[in-house]
């Protein structure tokens, strides 16, 4: 009983560095671990911000060019207003509050939770080179910096989600 | 479809996924046998800390707590929780505690 996921393996590729797009990967990774599924997260391009120890605590989301995002009362935010100074900070603060209300932890704590639950974290070599980052710049639970081909090897037989 | 099964000399009503239908039928002896059924035996103090919290939290909240709630409120770290109930703790914790499958996302 409850061993139906014993051989299931999931790889989640996180390619976005905004606050709103950091959560889907984390929520799915954590849900999979809670279900007994083997989880590997691979961070590439802007997704590296999620594991960059200098940036991960201050990810932002912006209403600019995002028609889905509005005020809690359902009113939209016109791009011209969204472009005003301080709007991104305000939207990010609001989003953080909403996330907290749902009892979802901040990014760093969430990643720690995933790591403690046995999830493996890897960073993309090419993105790191492009951003002039080394492993020392990353969240300490990141196991390694790997290339695309290594990722292909480690994701053999896994279901892959790209975010 | 519900079914019944014998645990610790009691006839227990289970839902179609095997979770206990009625938490009131649960007792510690039943928990030991439920745990053994999913390969966790014997139950240690660490397990009981989690189970006791789940029972109390279900009593006050009306549903099985999420793992996040257990780590936050019962003071059991994530690593420990996955050691006590390995490979899919969410369902296993609820199952042994005689509760329904948890519905929370965290």
PDB file of C-alpha atoms in Angstrom:
ATOM      1  CA  UNK A   1       0.000   0.000   0.000  1.00  0.00           C
ATOM      2  CA  UNK A   2       1.193   3.538  -0.829  1.00  0.00           C
ATOM      3  CA  UNK A   3       4.054   2.161  -2.909  1.00  0.00           C
ATOM      4  CA  UNK A   4       2.524   3.110  -6.259  1.00  0.00           C
ATOM      5  CA  UNK A   5       5.071   5.914  -6.667  1.00  0.00           C
ATOM      6  CA  UNK A   6       8.081   3.830  -5.659  1.00  0.00           C
ATOM      7  CA  UNK A   7       9.625   3.942  -9.137  1.00  0.00           C
ATOM      8  CA  UNK A   8       8.294   7.334 -10.170  1.00  0.00           C
ATOM      9  CA  UNK A   9      10.836  10.033 -10.885  1.00  0.00           C
ATOM     10  CA  UNK A  10      10.170  13.701 -11.591  1.00  0.00           C
ATOM     11  CA  UNK A  11      12.469  16.400 -12.963  1.00  0.00           C
ATOM     12  CA  UNK A  12      11.374  20.006 -12.725  1.00  0.00           C
ATOM     13  CA  UNK A  13      13.184  22.617 -14.803  1.00  0.00           C
ATOM     14  CA  UNK A  14      12.831  26.134 -13.368  1.00  0.00           C
ATOM     15  CA  UNK A  15      13.657  28.802 -15.934  1.00  0.00           C
ATOM     16  CA  UNK A  16      11.963  31.868 -14.449  1.00  0.00           C
ATOM     17  CA  UNK A  17      13.192  34.182 -11.718  1.00  0.00           C
ATOM     18  CA  UNK A  18      10.067  36.110 -10.815  1.00  0.00           C
ATOM     19  CA  UNK A  19       8.362  35.592  -7.480  1.00  0.00           C
ATOM     20  CA  UNK A  20       5.141  34.331  -9.031  1.00  0.00           C
ATOM     21  CA  UNK A  21       6.868  31.819 -11.306  1.00  0.00           C
ATOM     22  CA  UNK A  22       9.217  30.524  -8.599  1.00  0.00           C
ATOM     23  CA  UNK A  23       6.377  28.953  -6.659  1.00  0.00           C
ATOM     24  CA  UNK A  24       4.867  26.474  -9.163  1.00  0.00           C
ATOM     25  CA  UNK A  25       8.095  24.461  -9.338  1.00  0.00           C
ATOM     26  CA  UNK A  26       8.532  24.471  -5.573  1.00  0.00           C
ATOM     27  CA  UNK A  27       4.937  23.500  -4.874  1.00  0.00           C
ATOM     28  CA  UNK A  28       5.082  20.625  -7.367  1.00  0.00           C
ATOM     29  CA  UNK A  29       8.469  19.416  -6.120  1.00  0.00           C
ATOM     30  CA  UNK A  30       7.239  19.393  -2.538  1.00  0.00           C
ATOM     31  CA  UNK A  31       3.936  17.716  -3.457  1.00  0.00           C
ATOM     32  CA  UNK A  32       5.822  14.988  -5.330  1.00  0.00           C
ATOM     33  CA  UNK A  33       8.101  14.361  -2.355  1.00  0.00           C
ATOM     34  CA  UNK A  34       5.128  14.165  -0.007  1.00  0.00           C
ATOM     35  CA  UNK A  35       3.780  11.460  -2.346  1.00  0.00           C
ATOM     36  CA  UNK A  36       7.018   9.481  -2.297  1.00  0.00           C
ATOM     37  CA  UNK A  37       8.206  10.481  -5.782  1.00  0.00           C
ATOM     38  CA  UNK A  38      11.932  10.997  -6.478  1.00  0.00           C
ATOM     39  CA  UNK A  39      12.507  14.689  -7.298  1.00  0.00           C
ATOM     40  CA  UNK A  40      15.283  16.568  -9.084  1.00  0.00           C
ATOM     41  CA  UNK A  41      15.085  20.322  -9.674  1.00  0.00           C
ATOM     42  CA  UNK A  42      17.208  21.916 -12.366  1.00  0.00           C
ATOM     43  CA  UNK A  43      17.611  25.690 -12.403  1.00  0.00           C
ATOM     44  CA  UNK A  44      18.438  27.424 -15.662  1.00  0.00           C
ATOM     45  CA  UNK A  45      18.550  30.975 -17.004  1.00  0.00           C
ATOM     46  CA  UNK A  46      16.491  33.329 -14.833  1.00  0.00           C
ATOM     47  CA  UNK A  47      15.549  30.367 -12.679  1.00  0.00           C
ATOM     48  CA  UNK A  48      19.075  30.640 -11.248  1.00  0.00           C
ATOM     49  CA  UNK A  49      17.812  33.672  -9.296  1.00  0.00           C
ATOM     50  CA  UNK A  50      15.785  31.221  -7.194  1.00  0.00           C
ATOM     51  CA  UNK A  51      19.022  29.642  -5.908  1.00  0.00           C
ATOM     52  CA  UNK A  52      21.283  32.708  -6.062  1.00  0.00           C
ATOM     53  CA  UNK A  53      21.857  33.370  -2.359  1.00  0.00           C
ATOM     54  CA  UNK A  54      22.054  37.128  -2.972  1.00  0.00           C
ATOM     55  CA  UNK A  55      18.783  37.282  -4.902  1.00  0.00           C
ATOM     56  CA  UNK A  56      16.562  34.471  -3.681  1.00  0.00           C
ATOM     57  CA  UNK A  57      15.173  36.432  -0.740  1.00  0.00           C
ATOM     58  CA  UNK A  58      14.123  39.373  -2.865  1.00  0.00           C
ATOM     59  CA  UNK A  59      12.485  37.923  -5.980  1.00  0.00           C
ATOM     60  CA  UNK A  60       9.929  40.301  -7.478  1.00  0.00           C
ATOM     61  CA  UNK A  61       6.818  40.112  -9.542  1.00  0.00           C
ATOM     62  CA  UNK A  62       5.629  42.901 -11.795  1.00  0.00           C
ATOM     63  CA  UNK A  63       2.174  43.860 -13.065  1.00  0.00           C
ATOM     64  CA  UNK A  64       3.827  45.164 -16.270  1.00  0.00           C
ATOM     65  CA  UNK A  65       2.787  43.184 -19.310  1.00  0.00           C
ATOM     66  CA  UNK A  66       0.867  40.776 -17.101  1.00  0.00           C
ATOM     67  CA  UNK A  67      -2.852  41.110 -17.825  1.00  0.00           C
ATOM     68  CA  UNK A  68      -3.687  38.399 -15.275  1.00  0.00           C
ATOM     69  CA  UNK A  69      -2.383  40.417 -12.387  1.00  0.00           C
ATOM     70  CA  UNK A  70      -4.708  42.893 -10.753  1.00  0.00           C
ATOM     71  CA  UNK A  71      -5.711  44.326  -7.431  1.00  0.00           C
ATOM     72  CA  UNK A  72      -7.397  42.025  -4.885  1.00  0.00           C
ATOM     73  CA  UNK A  73     -10.699  43.704  -5.763  1.00  0.00           C
ATOM     74  CA  UNK A  74     -10.478  42.407  -9.323  1.00  0.00           C
ATOM     75  CA  UNK A  75      -9.485  45.710 -10.912  1.00  0.00           C
ATOM     76  CA  UNK A  76      -6.730  45.440 -13.487  1.00  0.00           C
ATOM     77  CA  UNK A  77      -3.511  47.455 -13.382  1.00  0.00           C
ATOM     78  CA  UNK A  78      -2.929  49.401 -16.644  1.00  0.00           C
ATOM     79  CA  UNK A  79       0.643  49.065 -17.964  1.00  0.00           C
ATOM     80  CA  UNK A  80       1.147  52.825 -17.718  1.00  0.00           C
ATOM     81  CA  UNK A  81       0.418  52.674 -13.986  1.00  0.00           C
ATOM     82  CA  UNK A  82       2.461  49.481 -13.605  1.00  0.00           C
ATOM     83  CA  UNK A  83       5.438  51.332 -15.074  1.00  0.00           C
ATOM     84  CA  UNK A  84       5.457  53.897 -12.260  1.00  0.00           C
ATOM     85  CA  UNK A  85       8.353  53.728  -9.782  1.00  0.00           C
ATOM     86  CA  UNK A  86       7.518  51.536  -6.799  1.00  0.00           C
ATOM     87  CA  UNK A  87       4.801  49.515  -8.515  1.00  0.00           C
ATOM     88  CA  UNK A  88       6.931  46.369  -8.809  1.00  0.00           C
ATOM     89  CA  UNK A  89       7.917  46.612  -5.142  1.00  0.00           C
ATOM     90  CA  UNK A  90       4.296  47.102  -4.161  1.00  0.00           C
ATOM     91  CA  UNK A  91       3.072  44.186  -6.263  1.00  0.00           C
ATOM     92  CA  UNK A  92       5.841  41.976  -4.835  1.00  0.00           C
ATOM     93  CA  UNK A  93       4.961  42.867  -1.255  1.00  0.00           C
ATOM     94  CA  UNK A  94       1.305  42.134  -1.907  1.00  0.00           C
ATOM     95  CA  UNK A  95       2.127  38.806  -3.531  1.00  0.00           C
ATOM     96  CA  UNK A  96       4.365  37.808  -0.592  1.00  0.00           C
ATOM     97  CA  UNK A  97       1.542  38.557   1.822  1.00  0.00           C
ATOM     98  CA  UNK A  98      -0.911  36.436  -0.157  1.00  0.00           C
ATOM     99  CA  UNK A  99       1.570  33.553  -0.311  1.00  0.00           C
ATOM    100  CA  UNK A 100       2.123  33.759   3.428  1.00  0.00           C
ATOM    101  CA  UNK A 101      -1.625  33.696   4.060  1.00  0.00           C
ATOM    102  CA  UNK A 102      -1.756  30.321   2.294  1.00  0.00           C
ATOM    103  CA  UNK A 103       0.970  29.082   4.669  1.00  0.00           C
ATOM    104  CA  UNK A 104       3.532  28.697   1.874  1.00  0.00           C
ATOM    105  CA  UNK A 105       7.044  29.560   3.083  1.00  0.00           C
ATOM    106  CA  UNK A 106       9.398  32.101   1.464  1.00  0.00           C
ATOM    107  CA  UNK A 107      11.690  30.801  -1.336  1.00  0.00           C
ATOM    108  CA  UNK A 108      14.746  30.001   0.816  1.00  0.00           C
ATOM    109  CA  UNK A 109      12.741  28.131   3.421  1.00  0.00           C
ATOM    110  CA  UNK A 110      10.774  26.312   0.714  1.00  0.00           C
ATOM    111  CA  UNK A 111      13.966  25.145  -1.014  1.00  0.00           C
ATOM    112  CA  UNK A 112      15.338  23.993   2.340  1.00  0.00           C
ATOM    113  CA  UNK A 113      12.142  22.029   2.871  1.00  0.00           C
ATOM    114  CA  UNK A 114      12.489  20.383  -0.555  1.00  0.00           C
ATOM    115  CA  UNK A 115      16.136  19.538   0.180  1.00  0.00           C
ATOM    116  CA  UNK A 116      15.313  18.173   3.653  1.00  0.00           C
ATOM    117  CA  UNK A 117      12.621  16.009   2.088  1.00  0.00           C
ATOM    118  CA  UNK A 118      15.223  14.462  -0.207  1.00  0.00           C
ATOM    119  CA  UNK A 119      14.794  16.611  -3.325  1.00  0.00           C
ATOM    120  CA  UNK A 120      17.993  17.222  -5.304  1.00  0.00           C
ATOM    121  CA  UNK A 121      18.906  20.672  -6.613  1.00  0.00           C
ATOM    122  CA  UNK A 122      21.154  21.332  -9.623  1.00  0.00           C
ATOM    123  CA  UNK A 123      22.201  24.484 -11.393  1.00  0.00           C
ATOM    124  CA  UNK A 124      22.771  24.918 -15.151  1.00  0.00           C
ATOM    125  CA  UNK A 125      26.421  25.385 -16.129  1.00  0.00           C
ATOM    126  CA  UNK A 126      25.842  27.556 -19.185  1.00  0.00           C
ATOM    127  CA  UNK A 127      23.584  29.996 -17.334  1.00  0.00           C
ATOM    128  CA  UNK A 128      26.073  30.221 -14.484  1.00  0.00           C
ATOM    129  CA  UNK A 129      28.890  31.026 -16.919  1.00  0.00           C
ATOM    130  CA  UNK A 130      26.779  33.647 -18.639  1.00  0.00           C
ATOM    131  CA  UNK A 131      25.897  35.306 -15.344  1.00  0.00           C
ATOM    132  CA  UNK A 132      29.499  35.019 -14.068  1.00  0.00           C
ATOM    133  CA  UNK A 133      28.421  32.976 -11.061  1.00  0.00           C
ATOM    134  CA  UNK A 134      30.180  30.141  -9.247  1.00  0.00           C
ATOM    135  CA  UNK A 135      28.825  27.490  -6.899  1.00  0.00           C
ATOM    136  CA  UNK A 136      29.830  29.726  -3.965  1.00  0.00           C
ATOM    137  CA  UNK A 137      27.138  32.188  -5.057  1.00  0.00           C
ATOM    138  CA  UNK A 138      24.439  29.557  -4.713  1.00  0.00           C
ATOM    139  CA  UNK A 139      22.152  28.374  -1.943  1.00  0.00           C
ATOM    140  CA  UNK A 140      24.133  25.779   0.026  1.00  0.00           C
ATOM    141  CA  UNK A 141      21.755  22.883  -0.666  1.00  0.00           C
ATOM    142  CA  UNK A 142      22.472  22.974  -4.422  1.00  0.00           C
ATOM    143  CA  UNK A 143      24.413  19.743  -5.043  1.00  0.00           C
ATOM    144  CA  UNK A 144      26.217  20.625  -8.204  1.00  0.00           C
ATOM    145  CA  UNK A 145      26.503  22.684 -11.370  1.00  0.00           C
ATOM    146  CA  UNK A 146      25.772  20.467 -14.370  1.00  0.00           C
ATOM    147  CA  UNK A 147      25.622  20.755 -18.143  1.00  0.00           C
ATOM    148  CA  UNK A 148      22.621  20.038 -20.330  1.00  0.00           C
ATOM    149  CA  UNK A 149      23.931  16.611 -21.282  1.00  0.00           C
ATOM    150  CA  UNK A 150      24.479  15.620 -17.657  1.00  0.00           C
ATOM    151  CA  UNK A 151      20.921  16.726 -16.988  1.00  0.00           C
ATOM    152  CA  UNK A 152      19.745  14.424 -19.779  1.00  0.00           C
ATOM    153  CA  UNK A 153      21.560  11.539 -18.113  1.00  0.00           C
ATOM    154  CA  UNK A 154      20.129  12.226 -14.681  1.00  0.00           C
ATOM    155  CA  UNK A 155      16.601  12.691 -16.001  1.00  0.00           C
ATOM    156  CA  UNK A 156      16.617   9.329 -17.752  1.00  0.00           C
ATOM    157  CA  UNK A 157      13.223   7.711 -17.217  1.00  0.00           C
ATOM    158  CA  UNK A 158      11.816  10.724 -15.369  1.00  0.00           C
ATOM    159  CA  UNK A 159       8.747  12.774 -16.104  1.00  0.00           C
ATOM    160  CA  UNK A 160       9.859  16.311 -16.909  1.00  0.00           C
ATOM    161  CA  UNK A 161       8.075  19.551 -16.124  1.00  0.00           C
ATOM    162  CA  UNK A 162       9.382  22.792 -17.630  1.00  0.00           C
ATOM    163  CA  UNK A 163       8.444  26.023 -15.912  1.00  0.00           C
TER     164      UNK A 163
ATOM    165  CA  UNK B   1     -16.909   1.765  -2.156  1.00  0.00           C
ATOM    166  CA  UNK B   2     -16.218   1.167   1.501  1.00  0.00           C
ATOM    167  CA  UNK B   3     -14.881  -2.024   2.997  1.00  0.00           C
ATOM    168  CA  UNK B   4     -14.178  -3.358   6.449  1.00  0.00           C
ATOM    169  CA  UNK B   5     -11.032  -4.915   7.826  1.00  0.00           C
ATOM    170  CA  UNK B   6      -9.902  -6.351  11.159  1.00  0.00           C
ATOM    171  CA  UNK B   7      -7.346  -4.320  13.084  1.00  0.00           C
ATOM    172  CA  UNK B   8      -6.410  -5.142  16.694  1.00  0.00           C
ATOM    173  CA  UNK B   9      -9.560  -7.220  17.102  1.00  0.00           C
ATOM    174  CA  UNK B  10     -11.843  -4.434  15.878  1.00  0.00           C
ATOM    175  CA  UNK B  11     -13.779  -4.300  12.639  1.00  0.00           C
ATOM    176  CA  UNK B  12     -12.768  -1.029  11.017  1.00  0.00           C
ATOM    177  CA  UNK B  13     -14.594   0.707   8.179  1.00  0.00           C
ATOM    178  CA  UNK B  14     -12.246   1.894   5.409  1.00  0.00           C
ATOM    179  CA  UNK B  15     -12.855   4.099   2.383  1.00  0.00           C
ATOM    180  CA  UNK B  16     -12.026   2.901  -1.133  1.00  0.00           C
ATOM    181  CA  UNK B  17      -8.407   4.030  -0.759  1.00  0.00           C
ATOM    182  CA  UNK B  18      -7.979   2.230   2.544  1.00  0.00           C
ATOM    183  CA  UNK B  19      -8.151   5.235   4.881  1.00  0.00           C
ATOM    184  CA  UNK B  20     -10.277   4.928   7.995  1.00  0.00           C
ATOM    185  CA  UNK B  21     -13.814   6.137   7.432  1.00  0.00           C
ATOM    186  CA  UNK B  22     -14.524   6.898  11.078  1.00  0.00           C
ATOM    187  CA  UNK B  23     -11.686   8.386  13.186  1.00  0.00           C
ATOM    188  CA  UNK B  24     -13.569   7.510  16.369  1.00  0.00           C
ATOM    189  CA  UNK B  25     -12.907   3.792  15.750  1.00  0.00           C
ATOM    190  CA  UNK B  26      -9.175   4.457  16.057  1.00  0.00           C
ATOM    191  CA  UNK B  27      -7.092   3.649  19.095  1.00  0.00           C
ATOM    192  CA  UNK B  28      -3.394   3.136  19.755  1.00  0.00           C
ATOM    193  CA  UNK B  29      -3.517  -0.619  19.158  1.00  0.00           C
ATOM    194  CA  UNK B  30      -5.231  -0.022  15.803  1.00  0.00           C
ATOM    195  CA  UNK B  31      -2.513   2.516  14.937  1.00  0.00           C
ATOM    196  CA  UNK B  32       0.217  -0.054  15.604  1.00  0.00           C
ATOM    197  CA  UNK B  33      -1.421  -2.484  13.190  1.00  0.00           C
ATOM    198  CA  UNK B  34      -2.132   0.161  10.558  1.00  0.00           C
ATOM    199  CA  UNK B  35       1.529   1.185  10.723  1.00  0.00           C
ATOM    200  CA  UNK B  36       2.718  -2.414  10.443  1.00  0.00           C
ATOM    201  CA  UNK B  37       0.551  -2.797   7.333  1.00  0.00           C
ATOM    202  CA  UNK B  38       2.609  -0.085   5.571  1.00  0.00           C
ATOM    203  CA  UNK B  39       5.928  -1.369   6.861  1.00  0.00           C
ATOM    204  CA  UNK B  40       6.379   0.925   9.861  1.00  0.00           C
ATOM    205  CA  UNK B  41       6.927  -1.137  12.993  1.00  0.00           C
ATOM    206  CA  UNK B  42       7.175  -0.637  15.865  1.00  0.00           C
ATOM    207  CA  UNK B  43       5.919   2.909  16.437  1.00  0.00           C
ATOM    208  CA  UNK B  44       8.467   4.958  18.380  1.00  0.00           C
ATOM    209  CA  UNK B  45       8.086   8.086  20.519  1.00  0.00           C
ATOM    210  CA  UNK B  46       8.929  10.093  17.387  1.00  0.00           C
ATOM    211  CA  UNK B  47       6.013   8.538  15.510  1.00  0.00           C
ATOM    212  CA  UNK B  48       3.668   9.139  18.426  1.00  0.00           C
ATOM    213  CA  UNK B  49       4.633  12.786  18.632  1.00  0.00           C
ATOM    214  CA  UNK B  50       3.420  13.158  15.036  1.00  0.00           C
ATOM    215  CA  UNK B  51       0.356  10.950  15.421  1.00  0.00           C
ATOM    216  CA  UNK B  52      -0.791  12.584  18.666  1.00  0.00           C
ATOM    217  CA  UNK B  53      -0.511  16.003  17.034  1.00  0.00           C
ATOM    218  CA  UNK B  54      -2.500  14.856  14.002  1.00  0.00           C
ATOM    219  CA  UNK B  55      -5.267  13.423  16.156  1.00  0.00           C
ATOM    220  CA  UNK B  56      -5.512  16.606  18.245  1.00  0.00           C
ATOM    221  CA  UNK B  57      -5.306  18.882  15.195  1.00  0.00           C
ATOM    222  CA  UNK B  58      -7.994  16.896  13.394  1.00  0.00           C
ATOM    223  CA  UNK B  59     -10.169  17.216  16.473  1.00  0.00           C
ATOM    224  CA  UNK B  60      -9.903  21.005  16.423  1.00  0.00           C
ATOM    225  CA  UNK B  61      -9.656  21.669  12.655  1.00  0.00           C
ATOM    226  CA  UNK B  62     -11.860  18.933  11.215  1.00  0.00           C
ATOM    227  CA  UNK B  63      -9.307  17.678   8.690  1.00  0.00           C
ATOM    228  CA  UNK B  64      -5.961  15.926   8.534  1.00  0.00           C
ATOM    229  CA  UNK B  65      -3.133  18.473   8.948  1.00  0.00           C
ATOM    230  CA  UNK B  66      -0.715  19.206   6.109  1.00  0.00           C
ATOM    231  CA  UNK B  67       2.936  18.208   6.555  1.00  0.00           C
ATOM    232  CA  UNK B  68       3.753  21.913   6.782  1.00  0.00           C
ATOM    233  CA  UNK B  69       1.385  22.222   9.710  1.00  0.00           C
ATOM    234  CA  UNK B  70       2.970  19.234  11.404  1.00  0.00           C
ATOM    235  CA  UNK B  71       6.513  20.586  11.033  1.00  0.00           C
ATOM    236  CA  UNK B  72       5.457  24.057  12.167  1.00  0.00           C
ATOM    237  CA  UNK B  73       3.143  23.217  15.051  1.00  0.00           C
ATOM    238  CA  UNK B  74       4.316  19.811  16.313  1.00  0.00           C
ATOM    239  CA  UNK B  75       7.943  20.903  16.073  1.00  0.00           C
ATOM    240  CA  UNK B  76       9.015  17.871  14.036  1.00  0.00           C
ATOM    241  CA  UNK B  77      11.611  18.905  11.420  1.00  0.00           C
ATOM    242  CA  UNK B  78      10.993  17.951   7.772  1.00  0.00           C
ATOM    243  CA  UNK B  79      14.009  15.604   7.688  1.00  0.00           C
ATOM    244  CA  UNK B  80      12.772  13.781  10.763  1.00  0.00           C
ATOM    245  CA  UNK B  81       9.246  13.465   9.380  1.00  0.00           C
ATOM    246  CA  UNK B  82      10.570  11.847   6.178  1.00  0.00           C
ATOM    247  CA  UNK B  83      12.718   9.491   8.269  1.00  0.00           C
ATOM    248  CA  UNK B  84       9.795   8.438  10.451  1.00  0.00           C
ATOM    249  CA  UNK B  85       7.388   7.985   7.535  1.00  0.00           C
ATOM    250  CA  UNK B  86       9.631   7.382   4.523  1.00  0.00           C
ATOM    251  CA  UNK B  87       8.561   7.535   0.851  1.00  0.00           C
ATOM    252  CA  UNK B  88       5.408   9.604   0.871  1.00  0.00           C
ATOM    253  CA  UNK B  89       4.822  10.792   4.445  1.00  0.00           C
ATOM    254  CA  UNK B  90       1.643  12.785   3.715  1.00  0.00           C
ATOM    255  CA  UNK B  91      -0.619   9.778   3.192  1.00  0.00           C
ATOM    256  CA  UNK B  92       1.224   7.511   5.613  1.00  0.00           C
ATOM    257  CA  UNK B  93       0.879   9.914   8.532  1.00  0.00           C
ATOM    258  CA  UNK B  94      -2.854  10.332   7.935  1.00  0.00           C
ATOM    259  CA  UNK B  95      -3.348   6.604   7.408  1.00  0.00           C
ATOM    260  CA  UNK B  96      -1.689   5.607  10.696  1.00  0.00           C
ATOM    261  CA  UNK B  97      -3.516   8.404  12.537  1.00  0.00           C
ATOM    262  CA  UNK B  98      -6.843   7.004  11.349  1.00  0.00           C
ATOM    263  CA  UNK B  99      -7.655  10.111   9.315  1.00  0.00           C
ATOM    264  CA  UNK B 100      -8.716  10.772   5.738  1.00  0.00           C
ATOM    265  CA  UNK B 101      -6.205  11.482   3.010  1.00  0.00           C
ATOM    266  CA  UNK B 102      -4.961  15.074   3.457  1.00  0.00           C
ATOM    267  CA  UNK B 103      -6.130  17.539   0.813  1.00  0.00           C
ATOM    268  CA  UNK B 104      -3.720  20.439   1.432  1.00  0.00           C
ATOM    269  CA  UNK B 105      -1.036  21.299  -1.147  1.00  0.00           C
ATOM    270  CA  UNK B 106       1.802  21.741   1.294  1.00  0.00           C
TER     271      UNK B 106
END
